[in-house]
XYZ file of C-alpha atoms in Angstrom:
454
model
C -2.443 75.738 -46.857
C 0.988 75.355 -45.272
C 3.152 72.304 -45.969
C 3.073 71.073 -42.333
C -0.729 71.190 -42.184
C -1.058 69.497 -45.579
C 1.385 66.771 -44.530
C -0.622 66.067 -41.366
C -3.786 65.741 -43.470
C -1.970 63.305 -45.774
C -0.762 61.288 -42.757
C -4.284 61.121 -41.309
C -5.669 60.062 -44.701
C -3.049 57.311 -44.914
C -4.047 55.869 -41.541
C -7.741 56.089 -42.451
C -7.292 54.336 -45.802
C -5.064 51.617 -44.310
C -7.661 51.002 -41.578
C -10.756 50.923 -43.774
C -9.258 49.262 -46.860
C -6.840 46.304 -47.203
C -3.970 48.589 -48.219
C -0.406 48.418 -46.941
C 0.410 51.542 -44.953
C 3.980 51.485 -46.251
C 2.866 51.573 -49.877
C 0.600 54.527 -49.067
C 3.520 56.188 -47.287
C 5.749 55.935 -50.354
C 2.986 57.553 -52.419
C 2.572 60.239 -49.763
C 6.330 60.864 -49.707
C 6.340 61.276 -53.484
C 3.309 63.580 -53.641
C 4.389 65.733 -50.697
C 8.087 65.723 -51.547
C 8.049 66.094 -55.325
C 4.848 68.046 -55.968
C 4.624 70.257 -52.877
C 8.201 70.665 -51.639
C 9.974 70.348 -54.984
C 12.304 67.602 -53.748
C 14.170 65.424 -56.249
C 13.783 61.651 -56.291
C 17.273 61.241 -54.816
C 16.421 63.609 -51.974
C 13.261 61.655 -51.173
C 15.023 58.280 -51.320
C 17.833 59.590 -49.099
C 15.351 59.033 -46.250
C 14.976 55.309 -47.054
C 16.133 53.351 -43.948
C 18.565 50.921 -45.564
C 20.021 49.739 -42.264
C 16.612 48.996 -40.786
C 15.600 47.184 -43.986
C 18.592 44.852 -43.642
C 17.940 44.294 -39.942
C 14.293 43.298 -40.333
C 15.029 41.072 -43.320
C 17.969 39.439 -41.540
C 16.156 38.817 -38.258
C 12.942 37.457 -39.818
C 14.927 35.323 -42.274
C 16.878 33.849 -39.356
C 13.647 33.109 -37.479
C 12.123 31.481 -40.568
C 15.068 29.081 -40.849
C 14.861 28.383 -37.102
C 11.237 27.433 -37.563
C 11.913 25.349 -40.668
C 14.586 23.215 -38.989
C 12.386 22.490 -35.985
C 14.209 24.653 -33.431
C 11.012 26.443 -32.412
C 9.260 23.123 -31.799
C 12.288 21.979 -29.797
C 11.968 25.057 -27.572
C 8.218 24.483 -27.181
C 8.691 20.865 -26.115
C 11.438 21.857 -23.718
C 9.228 24.477 -22.152
C 6.165 22.269 -21.684
C 8.296 19.679 -19.897
C 8.730 22.258 -17.162
C 4.992 22.144 -16.492
C 4.982 18.575 -15.275
C 1.400 17.870 -14.203
C 0.580 21.385 -12.941
C -2.286 22.910 -14.929
C -1.771 26.339 -13.340
C 1.578 26.643 -15.126
C 0.117 26.092 -18.592
C -0.863 29.778 -19.150
C 2.551 30.917 -17.938
C 4.395 28.494 -20.195
C 2.405 29.791 -23.166
C 3.226 33.360 -22.092
C 6.935 32.548 -21.806
C 7.174 30.616 -25.087
C 5.501 33.421 -27.039
C 7.781 35.981 -25.389
C 10.878 34.007 -26.366
C 9.687 33.586 -29.950
C 9.135 37.325 -30.437
C 12.330 38.178 -28.562
C 14.431 36.211 -31.043
C 12.933 37.951 -34.073
C 9.423 36.727 -34.865
C 6.712 39.234 -35.565
C 4.066 39.358 -32.871
C 1.238 37.986 -35.092
C 3.484 35.139 -36.252
C 4.217 34.111 -32.662
C 0.538 34.311 -31.722
C -0.423 32.270 -34.801
C 1.990 29.526 -33.694
C 1.070 29.385 -30.006
C -2.605 30.445 -29.802
C -4.049 27.199 -31.244
C -2.029 25.142 -28.765
C -2.892 27.349 -25.806
C -6.604 27.575 -26.541
C -6.911 23.841 -27.167
C -5.607 23.279 -23.639
C -7.936 25.977 -22.339
C -10.892 23.993 -23.667
C -9.603 20.657 -22.399
C -8.708 21.718 -18.862
C -11.448 24.295 -18.210
C -9.080 27.258 -18.286
C -10.668 30.595 -19.169
C -10.194 31.110 -22.931
C -9.898 34.846 -22.312
C -7.101 34.230 -19.801
C -5.224 31.893 -22.131
C -5.636 34.045 -25.221
C -4.561 37.244 -23.509
C -1.589 35.495 -21.871
C -0.383 34.557 -25.360
C -0.784 38.093 -26.726
C 0.826 39.763 -23.717
C 3.638 37.224 -23.939
C 4.233 38.283 -27.525
C 4.378 41.947 -26.476
C 6.593 41.138 -23.476
C 9.390 39.942 -25.743
C 8.601 42.290 -28.602
C 11.030 45.048 -27.672
C 14.184 43.013 -27.261
C 17.082 44.668 -29.140
C 16.860 41.997 -31.860
C 13.045 41.921 -32.115
C 11.195 43.813 -34.846
C 9.565 46.351 -32.509
C 12.834 46.899 -30.655
C 14.840 47.231 -33.857
C 12.332 49.771 -35.213
C 12.279 52.020 -32.147
C 16.011 51.802 -31.508
C 16.740 52.453 -35.177
C 14.638 55.620 -35.169
C 16.207 56.936 -31.974
C 19.744 56.113 -33.120
C 19.428 58.939 -35.655
C 18.601 61.497 -32.939
C 20.607 63.154 -30.191
C 18.427 61.684 -27.460
C 20.124 59.553 -24.820
C 18.229 56.280 -24.902
C 18.544 52.774 -23.472
C 17.430 49.770 -25.575
C 17.670 47.654 -22.421
C 15.267 49.954 -20.588
C 12.792 49.667 -23.472
C 12.949 45.875 -23.441
C 12.674 45.511 -19.670
C 9.858 48.041 -19.469
C 7.696 46.110 -21.919
C 8.658 42.781 -20.359
C 7.810 43.848 -16.807
C 4.656 45.766 -17.775
C 3.166 42.864 -19.715
C 4.192 40.358 -17.060
C 2.372 42.375 -14.400
C -0.726 42.565 -16.593
C -0.527 38.803 -17.074
C -0.299 38.324 -13.312
C -3.423 40.429 -12.761
C -5.279 38.496 -15.466
C -4.212 35.191 -13.910
C -5.619 36.199 -10.526
C -8.830 37.801 -11.821
C -9.725 35.155 -14.433
C -9.520 32.069 -12.242
C -5.849 31.236 -12.211
C -5.806 30.580 -8.466
C -8.417 27.829 -8.884
C -6.013 26.027 -11.207
C -3.312 25.711 -8.559
C -4.773 22.452 -7.242
C -5.362 20.919 -10.696
C -3.091 18.224 -12.081
C -2.817 16.476 -15.439
C -0.715 13.580 -16.704
C 1.207 13.154 -19.952
C 1.269 16.855 -20.670
C 4.197 16.685 -23.071
C 2.490 14.056 -25.210
C -0.719 16.100 -25.226
C 1.224 19.189 -26.212
C 2.635 17.290 -29.161
C -0.901 16.339 -30.161
C -1.958 19.969 -29.908
C 0.818 20.910 -32.306
C -0.914 18.678 -34.842
C -4.136 20.689 -34.581
C -4.886 22.899 -37.539
C -5.037 26.612 -36.760
C -8.291 28.012 -38.077
C -7.079 31.561 -37.647
C -3.744 31.108 -39.366
C -5.239 29.351 -42.352
C -7.909 32.005 -42.687
C -5.554 34.917 -42.176
C -2.451 36.173 -43.922
C 0.087 34.790 -41.472
C 3.686 34.750 -42.545
C 4.939 31.885 -40.435
C 3.980 28.292 -39.854
C 4.324 25.949 -36.885
C 5.468 22.478 -37.888
C 2.860 19.777 -37.844
C 0.194 22.406 -37.249
C -0.649 23.239 -40.825
C -0.428 26.911 -39.988
C 0.565 28.673 -43.125
C -0.899 31.442 -45.201
C -0.553 33.075 -48.584
C 3.003 34.211 -47.876
C 4.102 30.596 -47.261
C 2.941 28.931 -50.451
C 5.192 25.942 -50.051
C 3.857 25.032 -46.630
C 6.411 22.267 -46.450
C 8.785 23.114 -43.595
C 11.014 20.396 -42.250
C 9.513 18.794 -39.149
C 11.560 18.239 -36.038
C 12.700 14.634 -35.779
C 13.988 12.472 -32.980
C 17.004 11.325 -34.909
C 20.238 12.631 -33.444
C 21.621 13.751 -36.791
C 18.661 16.044 -37.264
C 19.357 17.719 -33.922
C 22.598 19.233 -35.232
C 20.935 22.091 -37.201
C 18.721 22.825 -34.207
C 21.662 23.006 -31.813
C 23.578 25.173 -34.299
C 20.526 27.446 -34.520
C 20.338 27.849 -30.747
C 24.074 28.591 -30.688
C 23.538 31.098 -33.511
C 20.848 32.933 -31.556
C 23.166 33.130 -28.559
C 25.979 34.430 -30.771
C 23.622 37.039 -32.237
C 22.725 38.312 -28.787
C 26.333 38.390 -27.580
C 27.913 39.886 -30.705
C 25.182 42.384 -31.529
C 24.569 43.539 -27.968
C 27.901 42.942 -26.282
C 30.145 44.114 -29.119
C 27.675 46.632 -30.609
C 27.882 45.110 -34.082
C 25.089 45.726 -36.594
C 22.152 43.400 -35.883
C 21.194 43.203 -39.556
C 24.571 42.043 -40.849
C 25.099 39.653 -37.929
C 21.637 38.070 -38.201
C 21.759 37.537 -41.955
C 25.295 36.103 -41.651
C 24.095 33.592 -39.064
C 21.075 32.794 -41.249
C 23.330 31.986 -44.214
C 25.538 29.780 -42.004
C 22.418 27.871 -40.907
C 21.321 27.555 -44.524
C 24.711 26.020 -45.369
C 24.509 23.620 -42.416
C 21.019 22.492 -43.416
C 20.134 23.571 -46.985
C 16.736 21.866 -46.842
C 15.729 23.967 -43.827
C 16.022 27.220 -45.716
C 13.540 26.065 -48.365
C 10.698 28.573 -48.380
C 12.392 30.737 -45.730
C 12.619 33.717 -48.079
C 8.846 33.544 -48.535
C 8.447 33.727 -44.768
C 10.257 37.037 -44.459
C 7.494 39.473 -43.624
C 7.812 41.611 -46.717
C 4.606 43.468 -45.866
C 6.184 44.638 -42.605
C 9.401 45.579 -44.414
C 7.337 47.658 -46.853
C 5.386 49.189 -43.968
C 8.381 50.299 -41.928
C 10.537 51.472 -44.849
C 7.644 53.391 -46.384
C 6.702 55.062 -43.110
C 10.245 56.141 -42.275
C 10.789 57.473 -45.796
C 7.604 59.519 -45.386
C 8.725 60.729 -41.957
C 11.939 61.993 -43.550
C 9.876 64.039 -45.990
C 7.780 65.311 -43.059
C 10.968 66.616 -41.511
C 11.812 68.457 -44.735
C 8.311 69.950 -44.722
C 8.813 71.296 -41.208
C 6.053 69.077 -39.815
C 8.184 67.664 -37.017
C 9.030 71.131 -35.714
C 5.439 72.299 -36.243
C 3.956 69.448 -34.167
C 6.659 69.717 -31.529
C 6.020 73.442 -31.094
C 2.306 72.714 -30.774
C 2.914 70.116 -28.089
C 5.354 72.368 -26.255
C 2.816 75.173 -26.501
C 0.539 73.280 -24.166
C 2.891 74.383 -21.405
C 2.383 71.102 -19.529
C 4.902 68.438 -20.543
C 3.250 65.713 -18.464
C -0.120 66.335 -20.094
C 1.512 66.358 -23.528
C 3.151 63.003 -22.800
C -0.185 61.518 -21.700
C -1.819 62.822 -24.874
C 0.879 61.187 -27.019
C 0.359 57.852 -25.216
C -3.420 58.012 -25.733
C -3.041 58.810 -29.426
C -0.688 55.849 -29.804
C -3.070 53.496 -27.980
C -6.304 54.500 -29.714
C -4.896 54.532 -33.250
C -2.897 51.345 -32.721
C -5.996 49.451 -31.566
C -7.328 49.714 -35.115
C -4.171 50.237 -37.201
C -0.608 48.925 -37.230
C 1.352 49.312 -33.990
C 4.582 49.432 -35.987
C 3.225 52.227 -38.173
C 2.075 54.347 -35.230
C 5.443 53.951 -33.506
C 7.252 54.908 -36.702
C 5.048 58.004 -37.034
C 4.730 59.245 -33.456
C 8.270 58.813 -32.164
C 9.878 61.163 -34.730
C 7.102 63.704 -34.102
C 7.843 63.604 -30.364
C 11.650 63.822 -30.620
C 11.988 67.662 -30.788
C 9.597 68.035 -27.845
C 11.612 65.497 -25.842
C 14.887 67.182 -26.794
C 13.960 70.219 -24.687
C 14.776 68.244 -21.549
C 11.577 69.295 -19.791
C 10.564 65.670 -19.401
C 12.404 62.337 -19.357
C 12.766 61.145 -22.954
C 13.382 57.507 -22.051
C 10.258 57.357 -19.906
C 8.034 58.890 -22.584
C 9.344 56.617 -25.346
C 8.953 53.526 -23.154
C 5.433 54.593 -22.127
C 4.464 55.206 -25.761
C 5.901 51.843 -26.812
C 3.907 50.046 -24.127
C 0.684 51.991 -24.747
C 0.820 51.440 -28.508
C 1.378 47.677 -28.315
C -0.613 46.346 -25.349
C -3.783 47.346 -27.227
C -3.058 44.581 -29.757
C -5.470 42.511 -27.651
C -8.235 44.242 -29.624
C -10.309 41.874 -31.791
C -9.738 44.375 -34.613
C -5.984 43.737 -34.488
C -4.304 40.681 -36.015
C -3.390 39.230 -32.615
C -6.869 39.593 -31.158
C -8.448 38.196 -34.320
C -6.173 35.130 -34.201
C -7.182 34.402 -30.615
C -10.864 34.802 -31.490
C -10.528 32.542 -34.545
C -8.955 29.777 -32.425
C -11.658 29.749 -29.754
C -12.022 26.253 -28.248
C -14.901 24.033 -29.356
C -18.015 24.611 -27.312
C -17.182 28.261 -26.614
C -19.783 30.795 -27.731
C -17.810 32.943 -30.191
C -20.143 35.910 -29.858
C -19.684 35.888 -26.102
C -15.933 35.369 -26.494
C -15.783 38.300 -28.934
C -17.593 40.546 -26.453
C -15.201 39.457 -23.685
C -12.163 40.318 -25.818
C -13.780 43.595 -26.892
C -14.569 44.531 -23.289
C -11.039 43.720 -22.139
C -9.487 45.657 -25.020
C -11.643 48.655 -24.098
C -10.251 48.544 -20.575
C -6.694 48.272 -21.921
C -7.156 51.193 -24.338
C -8.373 53.444 -21.533
C -6.263 52.235 -18.612
C -3.080 51.194 -20.458
C -1.822 54.667 -21.430
C -2.647 56.058 -18.001
C -0.836 53.266 -16.163
C 2.177 53.490 -18.485
C 2.259 57.269 -18.009
C 1.933 57.005 -14.214
C 4.615 54.321 -13.928
C 7.155 55.518 -16.480
C 6.705 59.253 -17.022
C 5.341 60.909 -13.892
C 8.012 59.620 -11.442
C 10.753 60.945 -13.739
C 13.061 58.040 -12.959
C 13.670 57.224 -16.634
């Protein structure tokens, strides 16, 4: 059996094991890299570890560490309260505020499940109180998380941009971010219209800000039951990776606002310096995080525990394995097979469908880390727009996180409002995710690949 074929079998086995068993895909990838590299290809340990993505490791650690401190010092709660004030008494704006807040949280560095774990309990509690469709509210939260997920300083964006930075492909991080933002916003608009949003336009409610504060005190069933890395203050939302569970709550005292204002300034500086001056996101984010820790030492307590080490392991393991795949000739083998179809548009659609179907049951980050390098040689031929295909794949592989088998979908299901039939709610989420899995890749392909404008 040839090395490329054997490596593909190992990759498929890794995805299967990580889906069926509670195993970290990154840990499996390191094992796969060792077995394939050392035993089959005769690579030395140094040659295998040369593929370890040190820069990406620092970026993910720095960004998630910064977000953890921002959450500990109450900045996230400050942003939530500021956003809900915009609602006033208009019930119809509640789903959109939840969409926007979740998008902002992921855009500044939170992992998608962490953002959903923070916002879903609040959103779904309001859905139950004001007769808003739970499916509408839950999906608005998830699509909000995906809308901001590809910002240049978000984990998804950092991963994709980091992979493509090592290639010769001309690529635009801004295009990736805006594509996901616009695509998910349009989906949210359709959901709002179809699931009763128009009927909410005439509804009004008083004291929304106070009620939002009460909702923040509600305990998240999903976050306590699941392994969620981050916690919303006053919500009791913490999991095994936040053993302390004792973040510093936001306070009304003016002196306690200083760390929050410094944090907001730090996030602005990160965006300007990293994007405007092209400085390394990892070094800039961890520098800002340390400055915040010095300004408010108590706020960084437990922040290290909130770094998503499982995601760090996942991404670093997968990219190390992909480097070994390249040595095995797998990248060229797959690319030649795709090019052999003779129809670049069909090949691009096939890649999007593979990303969507696998990601609905496995890690979106893992599938992006695996598929993008496999597609690079095919895209390098110039027969089809590389930016469009990458953007379409990114969208197709992440919008399916609405599936109840994904962490995001499971969190929404776990936080179903009281009085809602969970079996019926599960079937609604399952039915919607089925539509997204089938229609999502096609729509992304039609909008981003077929026109050839990217």
